[in-house]
Amino acid sequence: MRDTRESRLLLVLLIAIAFALITVDIRGGEDSPVDGARQAAATVFGPVEKGVATAVDPIGNAIGAVRDSGRRHDRISVLERENAELKTRLGSDDRNRSRARELDTMLKTAGAGQYGIKGAQVIAIGAAQGFSWTVTIDIGSLDGVQRDMTVLNGDGLVGRVTTVGPHTATVLLANDPDFAVGTRMEKTDELGFATGQGDRPLSVQLLNGKHKVKKGDRLVTFGSQADKPFVPGVPIGEVVRVDPSGGDLTRTIYVRPYVGFSKLDIVGVVVQAPRTDPRDTVLPAKPAAPKPTPTVTVTVTPTPGADPNAPDGTADGASPGSTPPAGTDGQNDEQQ
């Protein structure tokens, strides 16, 4: 059909009639005046629709499969996400168990020293290069924390509180170069001062330069006046190297701290000092020395009359397995 004015008018007219019929059908509902025409059309075109539907069913199934595949993919994604969440929860449970062990060890340490502590969690760490070695904990002045309080964990001395806010506090770690604490040697009570050296062992100046120190000796905090900033008896570490005294009044030793400053998590702020100095009681028990292995001794008893130099213990001059000549009875004939 050519595109003429009449054809365009006819198209507009047909569209208007179609809209009018749709409107009437919608408003009529079940009593629609075109319901009869619809049934007639269904009767006429139903078989055709069925045939077309049969012909395109494989295509429809394929489209449905693709659609279902998308839903299956979404389901797989949901399962993967749920699996990841489960693993996270399991990991969190492992982490919680680890933290529970840390807390239990710290409470035992505090109990051994009779320290009144407030438990805290490390929530931030300061820059280690060019700045102080510090951590931030999640308790502050509202929890009873004050400046210059001792901080420890289950292993020993962590540091001291330097700055306090309402809800957080900053702790200067014992390995900071500006950190200093009085020390006391286990059993001998020799005094000294320990300073931090970053990730290296603590440097300790013993006041008695002639005191004999050996590798493995242990130190605790000496304590401060009014127990600030340090309470007594907190384990510090053990000696790993001793410099020669060289006749100096003091002597330098190097101590490996018990605390791992790079993996701090649960710590305790000592808010109440012990009534008496716990001295060495907070130090961990030393491992039992290995029992010496018994030496097995074998005693060899030589055969009587045997030559001790002979390899098989036979009599001197005799060959193994030999017999004396007949008629001699093993003796030399007398000369006539």
PDB file of N, CA, C and O in Angstrom, residues 217-248:
ATOM      1  N   ASP A 217      69.507 -15.978  82.755  1.00  0.00           N
ATOM      2  CA  ASP A 217      69.060 -15.317  83.983  1.00  0.00           C
ATOM      3  C   ASP A 217      67.847 -14.434  83.681  1.00  0.00           C
ATOM      4  O   ASP A 217      67.738 -13.854  82.591  1.00  0.00           O
ATOM      5  N   ARG A 218      66.955 -14.293  84.666  1.00  0.00           N
ATOM      6  CA  ARG A 218      65.690 -13.597  84.419  1.00  0.00           C
ATOM      7  C   ARG A 218      65.557 -12.338  85.275  1.00  0.00           C
ATOM      8  O   ARG A 218      66.152 -12.250  86.353  1.00  0.00           O
ATOM      9  N   LEU A 219      64.745 -11.398  84.757  1.00  0.00           N
ATOM     10  CA  LEU A 219      64.555 -10.126  85.442  1.00  0.00           C
ATOM     11  C   LEU A 219      63.079  -9.814  85.596  1.00  0.00           C
ATOM     12  O   LEU A 219      62.245 -10.216  84.761  1.00  0.00           O
ATOM     13  N   VAL A 220      62.763  -9.035  86.661  1.00  0.00           N
ATOM     14  CA  VAL A 220      61.410  -8.523  86.886  1.00  0.00           C
ATOM     15  C   VAL A 220      61.520  -7.027  87.172  1.00  0.00           C
ATOM     16  O   VAL A 220      62.610  -6.490  87.368  1.00  0.00           O
ATOM     17  N   THR A 221      60.384  -6.349  87.198  1.00  0.00           N
ATOM     18  CA  THR A 221      60.383  -4.917  87.517  1.00  0.00           C
ATOM     19  C   THR A 221      60.705  -4.716  89.000  1.00  0.00           C
ATOM     20  O   THR A 221      60.252  -5.480  89.865  1.00  0.00           O
ATOM     21  N   PHE A 222      61.478  -3.681  89.256  1.00  0.00           N
ATOM     22  CA  PHE A 222      61.836  -3.355  90.634  1.00  0.00           C
ATOM     23  C   PHE A 222      60.701  -2.613  91.338  1.00  0.00           C
ATOM     24  O   PHE A 222      60.510  -2.743  92.539  1.00  0.00           O
ATOM     25  N   GLY A 223      59.935  -1.848  90.584  1.00  0.00           N
ATOM     26  CA  GLY A 223      58.851  -1.073  91.171  1.00  0.00           C
ATOM     27  C   GLY A 223      59.234   0.385  91.347  1.00  0.00           C
ATOM     28  O   GLY A 223      60.419   0.741  91.400  1.00  0.00           O
ATOM     29  N   SER A 224      58.238   1.241  91.408  1.00  0.00           N
ATOM     30  CA  SER A 224      58.452   2.689  91.541  1.00  0.00           C
ATOM     31  C   SER A 224      57.842   3.193  92.839  1.00  0.00           C
ATOM     32  O   SER A 224      57.040   2.493  93.488  1.00  0.00           O
ATOM     33  N   GLN A 225      58.212   4.403  93.183  1.00  0.00           N
ATOM     34  CA  GLN A 225      57.619   5.016  94.363  1.00  0.00           C
ATOM     35  C   GLN A 225      56.129   5.206  94.143  1.00  0.00           C
ATOM     36  O   GLN A 225      55.694   5.682  93.099  1.00  0.00           O
ATOM     37  N   ALA A 226      55.346   4.824  95.107  1.00  0.00           N
ATOM     38  CA  ALA A 226      53.885   4.861  95.020  1.00  0.00           C
ATOM     39  C   ALA A 226      53.363   4.008  93.865  1.00  0.00           C
ATOM     40  O   ALA A 226      52.238   4.205  93.386  1.00  0.00           O
ATOM     41  N   ASP A 227      54.196   3.036  93.405  1.00  0.00           N
ATOM     42  CA  ASP A 227      53.792   2.073  92.370  1.00  0.00           C
ATOM     43  C   ASP A 227      53.453   2.719  91.031  1.00  0.00           C
ATOM     44  O   ASP A 227      52.723   2.127  90.232  1.00  0.00           O
ATOM     45  N   LYS A 228      53.970   3.925  90.780  1.00  0.00           N
ATOM     46  CA  LYS A 228      53.769   4.577  89.493  1.00  0.00           C
ATOM     47  C   LYS A 228      55.101   5.102  88.986  1.00  0.00           C
ATOM     48  O   LYS A 228      55.826   5.774  89.748  1.00  0.00           O
ATOM     49  N   PRO A 229      55.442   4.748  87.749  1.00  0.00           N
ATOM     50  CA  PRO A 229      54.618   4.081  86.741  1.00  0.00           C
ATOM     51  C   PRO A 229      54.678   2.561  86.762  1.00  0.00           C
ATOM     52  O   PRO A 229      53.990   1.923  85.953  1.00  0.00           O
ATOM     53  N   PHE A 230      55.473   1.967  87.684  1.00  0.00           N
ATOM     54  CA  PHE A 230      55.622   0.519  87.612  1.00  0.00           C
ATOM     55  C   PHE A 230      55.384  -0.125  88.964  1.00  0.00           C
ATOM     56  O   PHE A 230      55.909   0.332  89.987  1.00  0.00           O
ATOM     57  N   VAL A 231      54.613  -1.194  88.930  1.00  0.00           N
ATOM     58  CA  VAL A 231      54.438  -2.024  90.119  1.00  0.00           C
ATOM     59  C   VAL A 231      55.552  -3.067  90.126  1.00  0.00           C
ATOM     60  O   VAL A 231      56.136  -3.371  89.084  1.00  0.00           O
ATOM     61  N   PRO A 232      55.903  -3.616  91.286  1.00  0.00           N
ATOM     62  CA  PRO A 232      57.020  -4.569  91.342  1.00  0.00           C
ATOM     63  C   PRO A 232      56.622  -5.967  90.900  1.00  0.00           C
ATOM     64  O   PRO A 232      55.450  -6.343  90.921  1.00  0.00           O
ATOM     65  N   GLY A 233      57.645  -6.740  90.487  1.00  0.00           N
ATOM     66  CA  GLY A 233      57.465  -8.166  90.252  1.00  0.00           C
ATOM     67  C   GLY A 233      56.944  -8.569  88.904  1.00  0.00           C
ATOM     68  O   GLY A 233      56.733  -9.768  88.674  1.00  0.00           O
ATOM     69  N   VAL A 234      56.744  -7.630  87.975  1.00  0.00           N
ATOM     70  CA  VAL A 234      56.222  -8.002  86.655  1.00  0.00           C
ATOM     71  C   VAL A 234      57.366  -8.586  85.821  1.00  0.00           C
ATOM     72  O   VAL A 234      58.425  -7.957  85.688  1.00  0.00           O
ATOM     73  N   PRO A 235      57.203  -9.770  85.247  1.00  0.00           N
ATOM     74  CA  PRO A 235      58.283 -10.364  84.449  1.00  0.00           C
ATOM     75  C   PRO A 235      58.665  -9.477  83.262  1.00  0.00           C
ATOM     76  O   PRO A 235      57.802  -8.927  82.576  1.00  0.00           O
ATOM     77  N   ILE A 236      59.985  -9.339  83.037  1.00  0.00           N
ATOM     78  CA  ILE A 236      60.489  -8.536  81.922  1.00  0.00           C
ATOM     79  C   ILE A 236      61.044  -9.427  80.811  1.00  0.00           C
ATOM     80  O   ILE A 236      60.663  -9.308  79.643  1.00  0.00           O
ATOM     81  N   GLY A 237      61.991 -10.300  81.157  1.00  0.00           N
ATOM     82  CA  GLY A 237      62.586 -11.159  80.137  1.00  0.00           C
ATOM     83  C   GLY A 237      63.774 -11.903  80.688  1.00  0.00           C
ATOM     84  O   GLY A 237      64.018 -11.940  81.908  1.00  0.00           O
ATOM     85  N   GLU A 238      64.561 -12.505  79.792  1.00  0.00           N
ATOM     86  CA  GLU A 238      65.730 -13.263  80.204  1.00  0.00           C
ATOM     87  C   GLU A 238      66.957 -12.843  79.413  1.00  0.00           C
ATOM     88  O   GLU A 238      66.862 -12.379  78.278  1.00  0.00           O
ATOM     89  N   VAL A 239      68.118 -13.006  80.031  1.00  0.00           N
ATOM     90  CA  VAL A 239      69.381 -12.556  79.465  1.00  0.00           C
ATOM     91  C   VAL A 239      69.749 -13.421  78.257  1.00  0.00           C
ATOM     92  O   VAL A 239      69.697 -14.657  78.327  1.00  0.00           O
ATOM     93  N   VAL A 240      70.147 -12.742  77.180  1.00  0.00           N
ATOM     94  CA  VAL A 240      70.596 -13.455  75.986  1.00  0.00           C
ATOM     95  C   VAL A 240      72.057 -13.144  75.651  1.00  0.00           C
ATOM     96  O   VAL A 240      72.695 -13.884  74.905  1.00  0.00           O
ATOM     97  N   ARG A 241      72.592 -12.061  76.209  1.00  0.00           N
ATOM     98  CA  ARG A 241      73.996 -11.721  75.945  1.00  0.00           C
ATOM     99  C   ARG A 241      74.520 -10.851  77.080  1.00  0.00           C
ATOM    100  O   ARG A 241      73.785 -10.041  77.649  1.00  0.00           O
ATOM    101  N   VAL A 242      75.803 -11.029  77.393  1.00  0.00           N
ATOM    102  CA  VAL A 242      76.444 -10.274  78.471  1.00  0.00           C
ATOM    103  C   VAL A 242      77.711  -9.643  77.922  1.00  0.00           C
ATOM    104  O   VAL A 242      78.572 -10.334  77.369  1.00  0.00           O
ATOM    105  N   ASP A 243      77.839  -8.323  78.052  1.00  0.00           N
ATOM    106  CA  ASP A 243      79.072  -7.642  77.660  1.00  0.00           C
ATOM    107  C   ASP A 243      80.116  -7.780  78.757  1.00  0.00           C
ATOM    108  O   ASP A 243      79.777  -7.774  79.950  1.00  0.00           O
ATOM    109  N   PRO A 244      81.384  -7.903  78.375  1.00  0.00           N
ATOM    110  CA  PRO A 244      82.430  -7.944  79.409  1.00  0.00           C
ATOM    111  C   PRO A 244      82.403  -6.675  80.249  1.00  0.00           C
ATOM    112  O   PRO A 244      82.157  -5.578  79.733  1.00  0.00           O
ATOM    113  N   SER A 245      82.678  -6.831  81.538  1.00  0.00           N
ATOM    114  CA  SER A 245      82.599  -5.671  82.423  1.00  0.00           C
ATOM    115  C   SER A 245      83.732  -4.690  82.167  1.00  0.00           C
ATOM    116  O   SER A 245      83.540  -3.478  82.199  1.00  0.00           O
ATOM    117  N   GLY A 246      84.935  -5.190  81.900  1.00  0.00           N
ATOM    118  CA  GLY A 246      86.064  -4.316  81.611  1.00  0.00           C
ATOM    119  C   GLY A 246      86.427  -3.407  82.768  1.00  0.00           C
ATOM    120  O   GLY A 246      87.013  -2.342  82.573  1.00  0.00           O
ATOM    121  N   GLY A 247      86.063  -3.769  83.987  1.00  0.00           N
ATOM    122  CA  GLY A 247      86.398  -2.962  85.151  1.00  0.00           C
ATOM    123  C   GLY A 247      85.498  -1.761  85.349  1.00  0.00           C
ATOM    124  O   GLY A 247      85.747  -0.939  86.239  1.00  0.00           O
ATOM    125  N   ASP A 248      84.422  -1.621  84.540  1.00  0.00           N
ATOM    126  CA  ASP A 248      83.512  -0.486  84.698  1.00  0.00           C
ATOM    127  C   ASP A 248      82.651  -0.669  85.941  1.00  0.00           C
ATOM    128  O   ASP A 248      82.473  -1.778  86.463  1.00  0.00           O
TER     129      ASP A 248
END
